[in-house]
Amino acid sequence: MPIQQANWSPYDNNGGTCVAIAGADYCVVAADTRMSTGYNILTRDYSKIIQLAEKSVMASSGFQADVRALQKVLEARHLAYQHQHNKQMSCPAMAQLLSNTLYYKRFFPYYSFNVLGGLDSEGKGCVFTYDAVGSYERVGYSSQGSGSTLIMPFLDNQLKSPSPLLLPAKDAVTPLSESEAVDLVKTCFASATERDIYTGDKLEILVLNAKGVLREYMELRKD
Amino acid sequence: MFRNQYDTDVTTWSPAGRLFQVEYAMEAVKQGSAAIGLRSKTHVVLASVNKANSELSSHQKKIFKVDDHIGVAIAGLTADGRVLSRYMRSECINYSYSYESQLPVGRLVVQLADKAQVCTQRSWKRPYGVGLLVGGLDESGAHLYYNCPSGNYFEYQAFAIGSRSQAAKTYMERKFETFTEASRENLIKDALFALRETLQGEKLTSSICTVAVVGIGEAFHILDKETVQALINEFEIAGEEAPADETAPQDQDGDAQPAAADQGPADQGVAPMDM
């Protein structure tokens, strides 16, 4: 009997792109709001971003059902943490928790490509980037999702330090101001929207700083 | 109650149909320091007496936040209370996860009561030695429940548990009809007065008590010491002035202040407030 193939997949890709950029005392997390399946659009107005803690914001692209399930698990875990420790989780702590949660399902993964942004314990911006099974790294900026191949090289060109061998060692964190970083993000998405069919409709931007969280929206091409 | 041959096991009935171990567990609640709860239509206030063993040690934590809409005050074996609070928190989190809405208070207390009942019917367990005053808000309004080690639970307009709780209950029995429509401030004031009743003349200060509130549009939280002390001062709840035979220079010289009118020179007891 020839080898059996599955006649259905537990996964779907709802498309979309996420970006996060860390600043000296702020962090920008952004994602488009288009949700697709195949060549169709399911909705133009779906948020991929969630604020998990006071100083942690996660944006996830991929299979949104898995994304939502992952968000709920992290929310519940954060509540439990608050009861135990009487304080909010720090962003690095949340980063580790996200990694562990993803790896927990190593053999039936969350189809979720995440970027976690926030402020670390010193108040500096931090961005963590993940694969679907929890491998993660702290970086100065990152993008995930269908448009990441278009955005990442552009961010590398704009934000990356010339060489890790350069002295004095440059911080991973960008020297840009908050408004410059937001404009950069808008440029990224405007460009990605042009060539990636899964990215578009509207851009949701969250800016985290010492004062709190600000939310901003920008229209994107709807084709 | 006295020791008898039916009180060794929780699974042994007495000929009179009593489970003595369960009743002994309820005794443990009576030995704990006082905790009180009152509710109005829109708020629930929980308050407890927090006496430290010595000046060097910290106070026992007796009021716990269970969720944004539920809190609990305990009396008795505080370790048992901590464990049950953890269970309650876990139940609330699981319910929120599954139904994306808040666990109704009535459901939580039933689960708690069933958990307590299990310990009254297993030979290898013992009943929880803690009484819980569960205060919370849900779609059907504000609720205050009392959960017993026996596995029973009752809903109350106001209640007090722990040592000298009868004094607080007496005060609240006189005033409870005003609680439903009471404002948040008056409810807290009544809680502080009721708590004072359990102190038998000792001065009420924010360092020996804890007050927590939950209400419509107000998540459950414990009031900080400054706020509580300000309320105590505002309502002059601190307590009786020092008796005439003790050194209190400013109170001598034949004053007849109405606020100290209760205190006769030979009267050491707490006089119930007449409001």
PDB file of C-alpha atoms in Angstrom, chain B:
ATOM      1  CA  MET B   1     -16.271  20.887  73.677  1.00  0.00           C
ATOM      2  CA  PHE B   2     -14.531  18.029  75.330  1.00  0.00           C
ATOM      3  CA  ARG B   3     -12.506  15.148  73.981  1.00  0.00           C
ATOM      4  CA  ASN B   4     -14.492  12.026  73.312  1.00  0.00           C
ATOM      5  CA  GLN B   5     -14.049   8.684  71.593  1.00  0.00           C
ATOM      6  CA  TYR B   6     -15.573   9.862  68.307  1.00  0.00           C
ATOM      7  CA  ASP B   7     -13.219  12.722  67.534  1.00  0.00           C
ATOM      8  CA  THR B   8     -10.095  10.975  66.298  1.00  0.00           C
ATOM      9  CA  ASP B   9     -11.069  10.509  62.663  1.00  0.00           C
ATOM     10  CA  VAL B  10     -12.834  12.888  60.390  1.00  0.00           C
ATOM     11  CA  THR B  11     -14.605   9.861  58.976  1.00  0.00           C
ATOM     12  CA  THR B  12     -16.143   8.848  62.307  1.00  0.00           C
ATOM     13  CA  TRP B  13     -19.659   9.965  63.143  1.00  0.00           C
ATOM     14  CA  SER B  14     -20.642  10.550  66.720  1.00  0.00           C
ATOM     15  CA  PRO B  15     -23.871   8.923  67.960  1.00  0.00           C
ATOM     16  CA  ALA B  16     -25.419  12.390  67.889  1.00  0.00           C
ATOM     17  CA  GLY B  17     -24.661  12.681  64.178  1.00  0.00           C
ATOM     18  CA  ARG B  18     -21.722  15.048  64.488  1.00  0.00           C
ATOM     19  CA  LEU B  19     -18.308  15.036  62.853  1.00  0.00           C
ATOM     20  CA  PHE B  20     -16.102  16.354  65.611  1.00  0.00           C
ATOM     21  CA  GLN B  21     -13.002  16.844  63.516  1.00  0.00           C
ATOM     22  CA  VAL B  22     -14.956  19.189  61.270  1.00  0.00           C
ATOM     23  CA  GLU B  23     -16.228  21.071  64.299  1.00  0.00           C
ATOM     24  CA  TYR B  24     -12.705  21.317  65.669  1.00  0.00           C
ATOM     25  CA  ALA B  25     -11.627  22.757  62.341  1.00  0.00           C
ATOM     26  CA  MET B  26     -14.296  25.425  62.735  1.00  0.00           C
ATOM     27  CA  GLU B  27     -12.845  26.143  66.183  1.00  0.00           C
ATOM     28  CA  ALA B  28      -9.557  26.942  64.468  1.00  0.00           C
ATOM     29  CA  VAL B  29     -11.356  29.648  62.524  1.00  0.00           C
ATOM     30  CA  LYS B  30     -12.672  31.151  65.746  1.00  0.00           C
ATOM     31  CA  GLN B  31      -9.152  31.319  67.139  1.00  0.00           C
ATOM     32  CA  GLY B  32      -7.783  33.315  64.202  1.00  0.00           C
ATOM     33  CA  SER B  33      -7.721  37.089  64.273  1.00  0.00           C
ATOM     34  CA  ALA B  34     -10.815  38.828  63.049  1.00  0.00           C
ATOM     35  CA  ALA B  35     -11.861  39.355  59.473  1.00  0.00           C
ATOM     36  CA  ILE B  36     -15.017  41.138  58.387  1.00  0.00           C
ATOM     37  CA  GLY B  37     -16.876  41.764  55.170  1.00  0.00           C
ATOM     38  CA  LEU B  38     -19.758  43.989  54.169  1.00  0.00           C
ATOM     39  CA  ARG B  39     -21.487  44.616  50.910  1.00  0.00           C
ATOM     40  CA  SER B  40     -23.627  47.237  49.265  1.00  0.00           C
ATOM     41  CA  LYS B  41     -25.330  47.023  45.915  1.00  0.00           C
ATOM     42  CA  THR B  42     -22.173  48.158  44.152  1.00  0.00           C
ATOM     43  CA  HIS B  43     -19.221  47.462  46.444  1.00  0.00           C
ATOM     44  CA  VAL B  44     -17.795  44.888  48.800  1.00  0.00           C
ATOM     45  CA  VAL B  45     -15.378  45.820  51.579  1.00  0.00           C
ATOM     46  CA  LEU B  46     -13.155  43.285  53.341  1.00  0.00           C
ATOM     47  CA  ALA B  47     -11.161  44.191  56.411  1.00  0.00           C
ATOM     48  CA  SER B  48      -8.969  42.241  58.792  1.00  0.00           C
ATOM     49  CA  VAL B  49      -6.985  42.677  61.955  1.00  0.00           C
ATOM     50  CA  ASN B  50      -3.301  42.088  61.336  1.00  0.00           C
ATOM     51  CA  LYS B  51      -1.444  41.570  64.561  1.00  0.00           C
ATOM     52  CA  ALA B  52       2.203  40.695  64.371  1.00  0.00           C
ATOM     53  CA  ASN B  53       3.576  38.186  66.872  1.00  0.00           C
ATOM     54  CA  SER B  54       6.269  40.581  67.983  1.00  0.00           C
ATOM     55  CA  GLU B  55       7.554  43.992  67.081  1.00  0.00           C
ATOM     56  CA  LEU B  56      10.322  42.344  65.116  1.00  0.00           C
ATOM     57  CA  SER B  57       8.138  40.288  62.815  1.00  0.00           C
ATOM     58  CA  SER B  58       5.974  41.268  59.885  1.00  0.00           C
ATOM     59  CA  HIS B  59       2.203  41.033  59.806  1.00  0.00           C
ATOM     60  CA  GLN B  60       0.407  38.006  58.479  1.00  0.00           C
ATOM     61  CA  LYS B  61      -1.205  38.505  55.141  1.00  0.00           C
ATOM     62  CA  LYS B  62      -4.912  37.760  55.511  1.00  0.00           C
ATOM     63  CA  ILE B  63      -6.485  39.417  52.502  1.00  0.00           C
ATOM     64  CA  PHE B  64      -5.712  38.129  49.031  1.00  0.00           C
ATOM     65  CA  LYS B  65      -6.612  39.323  45.587  1.00  0.00           C
ATOM     66  CA  VAL B  66      -8.055  36.412  43.670  1.00  0.00           C
ATOM     67  CA  ASP B  67      -8.914  38.247  40.466  1.00  0.00           C
ATOM     68  CA  ASP B  68      -9.800  41.769  39.445  1.00  0.00           C
ATOM     69  CA  HIS B  69     -13.358  41.147  40.576  1.00  0.00           C
ATOM     70  CA  ILE B  70     -12.852  38.863  43.587  1.00  0.00           C
ATOM     71  CA  GLY B  71     -10.924  39.057  46.827  1.00  0.00           C
ATOM     72  CA  VAL B  72     -10.829  36.926  49.936  1.00  0.00           C
ATOM     73  CA  ALA B  73     -10.203  37.572  53.632  1.00  0.00           C
ATOM     74  CA  ILE B  74      -9.273  34.620  55.816  1.00  0.00           C
ATOM     75  CA  ALA B  75      -9.291  33.672  59.474  1.00  0.00           C
ATOM     76  CA  GLY B  76      -7.722  30.589  60.975  1.00  0.00           C
ATOM     77  CA  LEU B  77      -4.760  28.634  59.661  1.00  0.00           C
ATOM     78  CA  THR B  78      -3.347  31.202  57.281  1.00  0.00           C
ATOM     79  CA  ALA B  79      -1.231  28.589  55.526  1.00  0.00           C
ATOM     80  CA  ASP B  80      -4.406  26.746  54.544  1.00  0.00           C
ATOM     81  CA  GLY B  81      -5.828  30.087  53.465  1.00  0.00           C
ATOM     82  CA  ARG B  82      -2.863  30.766  51.227  1.00  0.00           C
ATOM     83  CA  VAL B  83      -3.212  27.420  49.528  1.00  0.00           C
ATOM     84  CA  LEU B  84      -6.927  27.935  48.951  1.00  0.00           C
ATOM     85  CA  SER B  85      -6.274  31.431  47.586  1.00  0.00           C
ATOM     86  CA  ARG B  86      -3.862  29.929  45.118  1.00  0.00           C
ATOM     87  CA  TYR B  87      -6.538  27.437  44.080  1.00  0.00           C
ATOM     88  CA  MET B  88      -9.086  30.232  43.656  1.00  0.00           C
ATOM     89  CA  ARG B  89      -6.686  32.295  41.574  1.00  0.00           C
ATOM     90  CA  SER B  90      -5.968  29.313  39.389  1.00  0.00           C
ATOM     91  CA  GLU B  91      -9.688  28.638  38.882  1.00  0.00           C
ATOM     92  CA  CYS B  92     -10.303  32.248  37.893  1.00  0.00           C
ATOM     93  CA  ILE B  93      -7.438  32.199  35.420  1.00  0.00           C
ATOM     94  CA  ASN B  94      -8.605  28.924  33.872  1.00  0.00           C
ATOM     95  CA  TYR B  95     -12.167  30.183  33.556  1.00  0.00           C
ATOM     96  CA  SER B  96     -10.977  33.423  31.904  1.00  0.00           C
ATOM     97  CA  TYR B  97      -8.856  31.379  29.541  1.00  0.00           C
ATOM     98  CA  SER B  98     -11.726  29.116  28.516  1.00  0.00           C
ATOM     99  CA  TYR B  99     -14.626  31.558  28.441  1.00  0.00           C
ATOM    100  CA  GLU B 100     -12.879  34.939  28.082  1.00  0.00           C
ATOM    101  CA  SER B 101     -15.059  36.299  30.858  1.00  0.00           C
ATOM    102  CA  GLN B 102     -14.897  36.558  34.601  1.00  0.00           C
ATOM    103  CA  LEU B 103     -15.752  33.649  36.846  1.00  0.00           C
ATOM    104  CA  PRO B 104     -19.015  34.418  38.659  1.00  0.00           C
ATOM    105  CA  VAL B 105     -18.464  34.586  42.416  1.00  0.00           C
ATOM    106  CA  GLY B 106     -21.194  32.085  43.150  1.00  0.00           C
ATOM    107  CA  ARG B 107     -19.518  29.463  40.994  1.00  0.00           C
ATOM    108  CA  LEU B 108     -16.162  29.963  42.667  1.00  0.00           C
ATOM    109  CA  VAL B 109     -17.533  29.539  46.167  1.00  0.00           C
ATOM    110  CA  VAL B 110     -19.306  26.332  45.177  1.00  0.00           C
ATOM    111  CA  GLN B 111     -16.049  24.928  43.842  1.00  0.00           C
ATOM    112  CA  LEU B 112     -14.328  25.997  47.036  1.00  0.00           C
ATOM    113  CA  ALA B 113     -17.038  24.428  49.161  1.00  0.00           C
ATOM    114  CA  ASP B 114     -16.857  21.149  47.232  1.00  0.00           C
ATOM    115  CA  LYS B 115     -13.102  21.136  47.706  1.00  0.00           C
ATOM    116  CA  ALA B 116     -13.563  21.605  51.443  1.00  0.00           C
ATOM    117  CA  GLN B 117     -16.163  18.846  51.571  1.00  0.00           C
ATOM    118  CA  VAL B 118     -13.746  16.340  50.119  1.00  0.00           C
ATOM    119  CA  CYS B 119     -11.543  16.822  53.159  1.00  0.00           C
ATOM    120  CA  THR B 120     -14.419  15.921  55.441  1.00  0.00           C
ATOM    121  CA  GLN B 121     -14.912  12.543  53.838  1.00  0.00           C
ATOM    122  CA  ARG B 122     -11.396  11.124  53.397  1.00  0.00           C
ATOM    123  CA  SER B 123      -9.692   9.286  56.215  1.00  0.00           C
ATOM    124  CA  TRP B 124      -6.247  10.375  55.008  1.00  0.00           C
ATOM    125  CA  LYS B 125      -7.093  14.068  54.895  1.00  0.00           C
ATOM    126  CA  ARG B 126      -8.008  16.735  57.384  1.00  0.00           C
ATOM    127  CA  PRO B 127     -10.425  19.619  56.951  1.00  0.00           C
ATOM    128  CA  TYR B 128      -9.004  23.009  55.992  1.00  0.00           C
ATOM    129  CA  GLY B 129      -8.632  25.041  59.168  1.00  0.00           C
ATOM    130  CA  VAL B 130      -9.574  28.353  57.638  1.00  0.00           C
ATOM    131  CA  GLY B 131     -12.736  30.359  57.113  1.00  0.00           C
ATOM    132  CA  LEU B 132     -12.934  32.468  53.980  1.00  0.00           C
ATOM    133  CA  LEU B 133     -14.888  35.621  53.390  1.00  0.00           C
ATOM    134  CA  VAL B 134     -15.145  35.821  49.626  1.00  0.00           C
ATOM    135  CA  GLY B 135     -16.169  39.201  48.287  1.00  0.00           C
ATOM    136  CA  GLY B 136     -16.709  39.892  44.635  1.00  0.00           C
ATOM    137  CA  LEU B 137     -18.628  41.376  41.791  1.00  0.00           C
ATOM    138  CA  ASP B 138     -20.230  39.707  38.835  1.00  0.00           C
ATOM    139  CA  GLU B 139     -23.082  40.268  36.411  1.00  0.00           C
ATOM    140  CA  SER B 140     -25.644  39.710  39.151  1.00  0.00           C
ATOM    141  CA  GLY B 141     -24.130  42.326  41.415  1.00  0.00           C
ATOM    142  CA  ALA B 142     -21.975  42.479  44.523  1.00  0.00           C
ATOM    143  CA  HIS B 143     -21.664  39.362  46.679  1.00  0.00           C
ATOM    144  CA  LEU B 144     -20.191  38.362  49.999  1.00  0.00           C
ATOM    145  CA  TYR B 145     -19.903  34.698  50.886  1.00  0.00           C
ATOM    146  CA  TYR B 146     -18.557  32.828  53.872  1.00  0.00           C
ATOM    147  CA  ASN B 147     -16.900  29.473  53.219  1.00  0.00           C
ATOM    148  CA  CYS B 148     -16.630  27.106  56.173  1.00  0.00           C
ATOM    149  CA  PRO B 149     -14.202  24.229  56.788  1.00  0.00           C
ATOM    150  CA  SER B 150     -17.283  22.036  56.816  1.00  0.00           C
ATOM    151  CA  GLY B 151     -17.888  22.641  53.129  1.00  0.00           C
ATOM    152  CA  ASN B 152     -20.883  24.855  53.765  1.00  0.00           C
ATOM    153  CA  TYR B 153     -21.148  28.301  52.349  1.00  0.00           C
ATOM    154  CA  PHE B 154     -23.588  31.131  52.911  1.00  0.00           C
ATOM    155  CA  GLU B 155     -24.193  34.477  51.322  1.00  0.00           C
ATOM    156  CA  TYR B 156     -24.207  37.488  53.596  1.00  0.00           C
ATOM    157  CA  GLN B 157     -24.947  41.180  53.593  1.00  0.00           C
ATOM    158  CA  ALA B 158     -22.253  41.495  56.237  1.00  0.00           C
ATOM    159  CA  PHE B 159     -20.333  39.018  58.335  1.00  0.00           C
ATOM    160  CA  ALA B 160     -17.387  38.656  60.667  1.00  0.00           C
ATOM    161  CA  ILE B 161     -15.220  35.674  61.541  1.00  0.00           C
ATOM    162  CA  GLY B 162     -12.335  35.017  63.897  1.00  0.00           C
ATOM    163  CA  SER B 163     -11.739  36.019  67.480  1.00  0.00           C
ATOM    164  CA  ARG B 164     -14.108  38.583  68.999  1.00  0.00           C
ATOM    165  CA  SER B 165     -16.045  38.629  65.748  1.00  0.00           C
ATOM    166  CA  GLN B 166     -19.278  38.676  67.743  1.00  0.00           C
ATOM    167  CA  ALA B 167     -18.605  42.286  68.680  1.00  0.00           C
ATOM    168  CA  ALA B 168     -18.343  43.229  65.015  1.00  0.00           C
ATOM    169  CA  LYS B 169     -21.439  41.193  64.151  1.00  0.00           C
ATOM    170  CA  THR B 170     -23.400  42.983  66.866  1.00  0.00           C
ATOM    171  CA  TYR B 171     -22.425  46.317  65.397  1.00  0.00           C
ATOM    172  CA  MET B 172     -23.258  45.216  61.880  1.00  0.00           C
ATOM    173  CA  GLU B 173     -26.566  43.656  62.906  1.00  0.00           C
ATOM    174  CA  ARG B 174     -27.698  47.086  64.011  1.00  0.00           C
ATOM    175  CA  LYS B 175     -26.558  48.789  60.835  1.00  0.00           C
ATOM    176  CA  PHE B 176     -26.829  46.247  58.062  1.00  0.00           C
ATOM    177  CA  GLU B 177     -30.046  47.643  56.620  1.00  0.00           C
ATOM    178  CA  THR B 178     -28.136  50.756  55.598  1.00  0.00           C
ATOM    179  CA  PHE B 179     -25.444  48.821  53.783  1.00  0.00           C
ATOM    180  CA  THR B 180     -27.280  48.041  50.526  1.00  0.00           C
ATOM    181  CA  GLU B 181     -27.623  51.676  49.557  1.00  0.00           C
ATOM    182  CA  ALA B 182     -24.492  52.876  51.339  1.00  0.00           C
ATOM    183  CA  SER B 183     -21.875  54.833  49.468  1.00  0.00           C
ATOM    184  CA  ARG B 184     -18.388  53.408  49.066  1.00  0.00           C
ATOM    185  CA  GLU B 185     -16.992  55.734  51.714  1.00  0.00           C
ATOM    186  CA  ASN B 186     -19.680  54.907  54.252  1.00  0.00           C
ATOM    187  CA  LEU B 187     -19.228  51.222  53.630  1.00  0.00           C
ATOM    188  CA  ILE B 188     -15.512  51.486  54.363  1.00  0.00           C
ATOM    189  CA  LYS B 189     -16.278  53.608  57.405  1.00  0.00           C
ATOM    190  CA  ASP B 190     -18.666  50.943  58.704  1.00  0.00           C
ATOM    191  CA  ALA B 191     -16.051  48.283  58.071  1.00  0.00           C
ATOM    192  CA  LEU B 192     -13.525  50.201  60.135  1.00  0.00           C
ATOM    193  CA  PHE B 193     -16.020  50.724  62.945  1.00  0.00           C
ATOM    194  CA  ALA B 194     -16.919  47.051  62.933  1.00  0.00           C
ATOM    195  CA  LEU B 195     -13.252  46.134  62.961  1.00  0.00           C
ATOM    196  CA  ARG B 196     -12.665  48.436  65.878  1.00  0.00           C
ATOM    197  CA  GLU B 197     -15.316  46.574  67.827  1.00  0.00           C
ATOM    198  CA  THR B 198     -13.177  43.454  67.720  1.00  0.00           C
ATOM    199  CA  LEU B 199     -10.222  45.234  69.242  1.00  0.00           C
ATOM    200  CA  GLN B 200     -11.792  45.593  72.697  1.00  0.00           C
ATOM    201  CA  GLY B 201     -10.641  49.111  73.331  1.00  0.00           C
ATOM    202  CA  GLU B 202      -7.276  48.868  71.672  1.00  0.00           C
ATOM    203  CA  LYS B 203      -6.496  51.790  69.404  1.00  0.00           C
ATOM    204  CA  LEU B 204      -7.303  51.211  65.767  1.00  0.00           C
ATOM    205  CA  THR B 205      -4.482  52.293  63.514  1.00  0.00           C
ATOM    206  CA  SER B 206      -3.674  51.415  59.927  1.00  0.00           C
ATOM    207  CA  SER B 207      -0.655  49.449  61.093  1.00  0.00           C
ATOM    208  CA  ILE B 208      -2.775  46.729  62.671  1.00  0.00           C
ATOM    209  CA  CYS B 209      -5.482  46.420  60.067  1.00  0.00           C
ATOM    210  CA  THR B 210      -5.896  45.813  56.367  1.00  0.00           C
ATOM    211  CA  VAL B 211      -8.802  47.063  54.263  1.00  0.00           C
ATOM    212  CA  ALA B 212      -9.650  46.045  50.715  1.00  0.00           C
ATOM    213  CA  VAL B 213     -12.368  47.163  48.315  1.00  0.00           C
ATOM    214  CA  VAL B 214     -13.929  45.884  45.130  1.00  0.00           C
ATOM    215  CA  GLY B 215     -16.722  47.618  43.275  1.00  0.00           C
ATOM    216  CA  ILE B 216     -18.318  48.492  39.979  1.00  0.00           C
ATOM    217  CA  GLY B 217     -15.555  50.054  37.910  1.00  0.00           C
ATOM    218  CA  GLU B 218     -13.064  49.383  40.701  1.00  0.00           C
ATOM    219  CA  ALA B 219     -10.843  46.335  40.597  1.00  0.00           C
ATOM    220  CA  PHE B 220     -10.147  44.532  43.846  1.00  0.00           C
ATOM    221  CA  HIS B 221      -7.287  46.191  45.644  1.00  0.00           C
ATOM    222  CA  ILE B 222      -5.950  46.611  49.156  1.00  0.00           C
ATOM    223  CA  LEU B 223      -6.004  50.184  50.399  1.00  0.00           C
ATOM    224  CA  ASP B 224      -2.600  51.536  51.335  1.00  0.00           C
ATOM    225  CA  LYS B 225      -1.722  52.434  54.917  1.00  0.00           C
ATOM    226  CA  GLU B 226      -1.905  56.177  54.383  1.00  0.00           C
ATOM    227  CA  THR B 227      -5.397  56.040  52.923  1.00  0.00           C
ATOM    228  CA  VAL B 228      -6.644  53.834  55.738  1.00  0.00           C
ATOM    229  CA  GLN B 229      -5.105  56.012  58.435  1.00  0.00           C
ATOM    230  CA  ALA B 230      -6.617  59.100  56.829  1.00  0.00           C
ATOM    231  CA  LEU B 231     -10.044  57.447  56.909  1.00  0.00           C
ATOM    232  CA  ILE B 232      -9.571  56.386  60.520  1.00  0.00           C
ATOM    233  CA  ASN B 233      -8.668  59.947  61.430  1.00  0.00           C
ATOM    234  CA  GLU B 234     -11.471  61.432  59.379  1.00  0.00           C
ATOM    235  CA  PHE B 235     -14.110  59.314  61.013  1.00  0.00           C
ATOM    236  CA  GLU B 236     -12.404  59.497  64.412  1.00  0.00           C
ATOM    237  CA  ILE B 237     -12.493  55.770  64.614  1.00  0.00           C
ATOM    238  CA  ALA B 238      -9.167  55.454  66.440  1.00  0.00           C
ATOM    239  CA  GLY B 239     -10.805  54.524  69.692  1.00  0.00           C
ATOM    240  CA  GLU B 240     -11.579  55.645  73.181  1.00  0.00           C
ATOM    241  CA  GLU B 241      -9.432  58.361  74.734  1.00  0.00           C
ATOM    242  CA  ALA B 242      -7.068  57.126  77.453  1.00  0.00           C
ATOM    243  CA  PRO B 243      -8.930  56.370  80.701  1.00  0.00           C
ATOM    244  CA  ALA B 244      -8.796  59.155  83.339  1.00  0.00           C
ATOM    245  CA  ASP B 245      -6.445  57.256  85.660  1.00  0.00           C
ATOM    246  CA  GLU B 246      -3.738  56.896  82.993  1.00  0.00           C
ATOM    247  CA  THR B 247      -1.359  59.709  82.198  1.00  0.00           C
ATOM    248  CA  ALA B 248      -2.935  61.782  79.457  1.00  0.00           C
ATOM    249  CA  PRO B 249      -2.152  65.387  80.338  1.00  0.00           C
ATOM    250  CA  GLN B 250      -4.134  66.998  77.574  1.00  0.00           C
ATOM    251  CA  ASP B 251      -7.293  65.159  78.539  1.00  0.00           C
ATOM    252  CA  GLN B 252      -7.326  66.304  82.183  1.00  0.00           C
ATOM    253  CA  ASP B 253      -8.810  69.534  83.427  1.00  0.00           C
ATOM    254  CA  GLY B 254     -12.455  68.601  83.373  1.00  0.00           C
ATOM    255  CA  ASP B 255     -13.100  68.432  79.665  1.00  0.00           C
ATOM    256  CA  ALA B 256     -16.495  67.363  78.488  1.00  0.00           C
ATOM    257  CA  GLN B 257     -15.840  66.715  74.843  1.00  0.00           C
ATOM    258  CA  PRO B 258     -18.756  64.918  73.180  1.00  0.00           C
ATOM    259  CA  ALA B 259     -16.353  62.607  71.375  1.00  0.00           C
ATOM    260  CA  ALA B 260     -15.153  61.165  74.660  1.00  0.00           C
ATOM    261  CA  ALA B 261     -18.577  61.146  76.225  1.00  0.00           C
ATOM    262  CA  ASP B 262     -18.629  57.337  76.330  1.00  0.00           C
ATOM    263  CA  GLN B 263     -15.691  57.098  78.610  1.00  0.00           C
ATOM    264  CA  GLY B 264     -16.508  57.202  82.296  1.00  0.00           C
ATOM    265  CA  PRO B 265     -13.555  57.100  84.709  1.00  0.00           C
ATOM    266  CA  ALA B 266     -14.262  53.502  85.733  1.00  0.00           C
ATOM    267  CA  ASP B 267     -15.394  52.260  82.339  1.00  0.00           C
ATOM    268  CA  GLN B 268     -12.675  50.244  80.593  1.00  0.00           C
ATOM    269  CA  GLY B 269     -14.842  48.355  78.125  1.00  0.00           C
ATOM    270  CA  VAL B 270     -15.702  49.272  74.563  1.00  0.00           C
ATOM    271  CA  ALA B 271     -18.989  51.092  74.390  1.00  0.00           C
ATOM    272  CA  PRO B 272     -20.928  50.380  71.207  1.00  0.00           C
ATOM    273  CA  MET B 273     -21.135  53.395  68.962  1.00  0.00           C
ATOM    274  CA  ASP B 274     -24.516  54.992  68.827  1.00  0.00           C
ATOM    275  CA  MET B 275     -24.855  56.651  65.482  1.00  0.00           C
TER     276      MET B 275
END
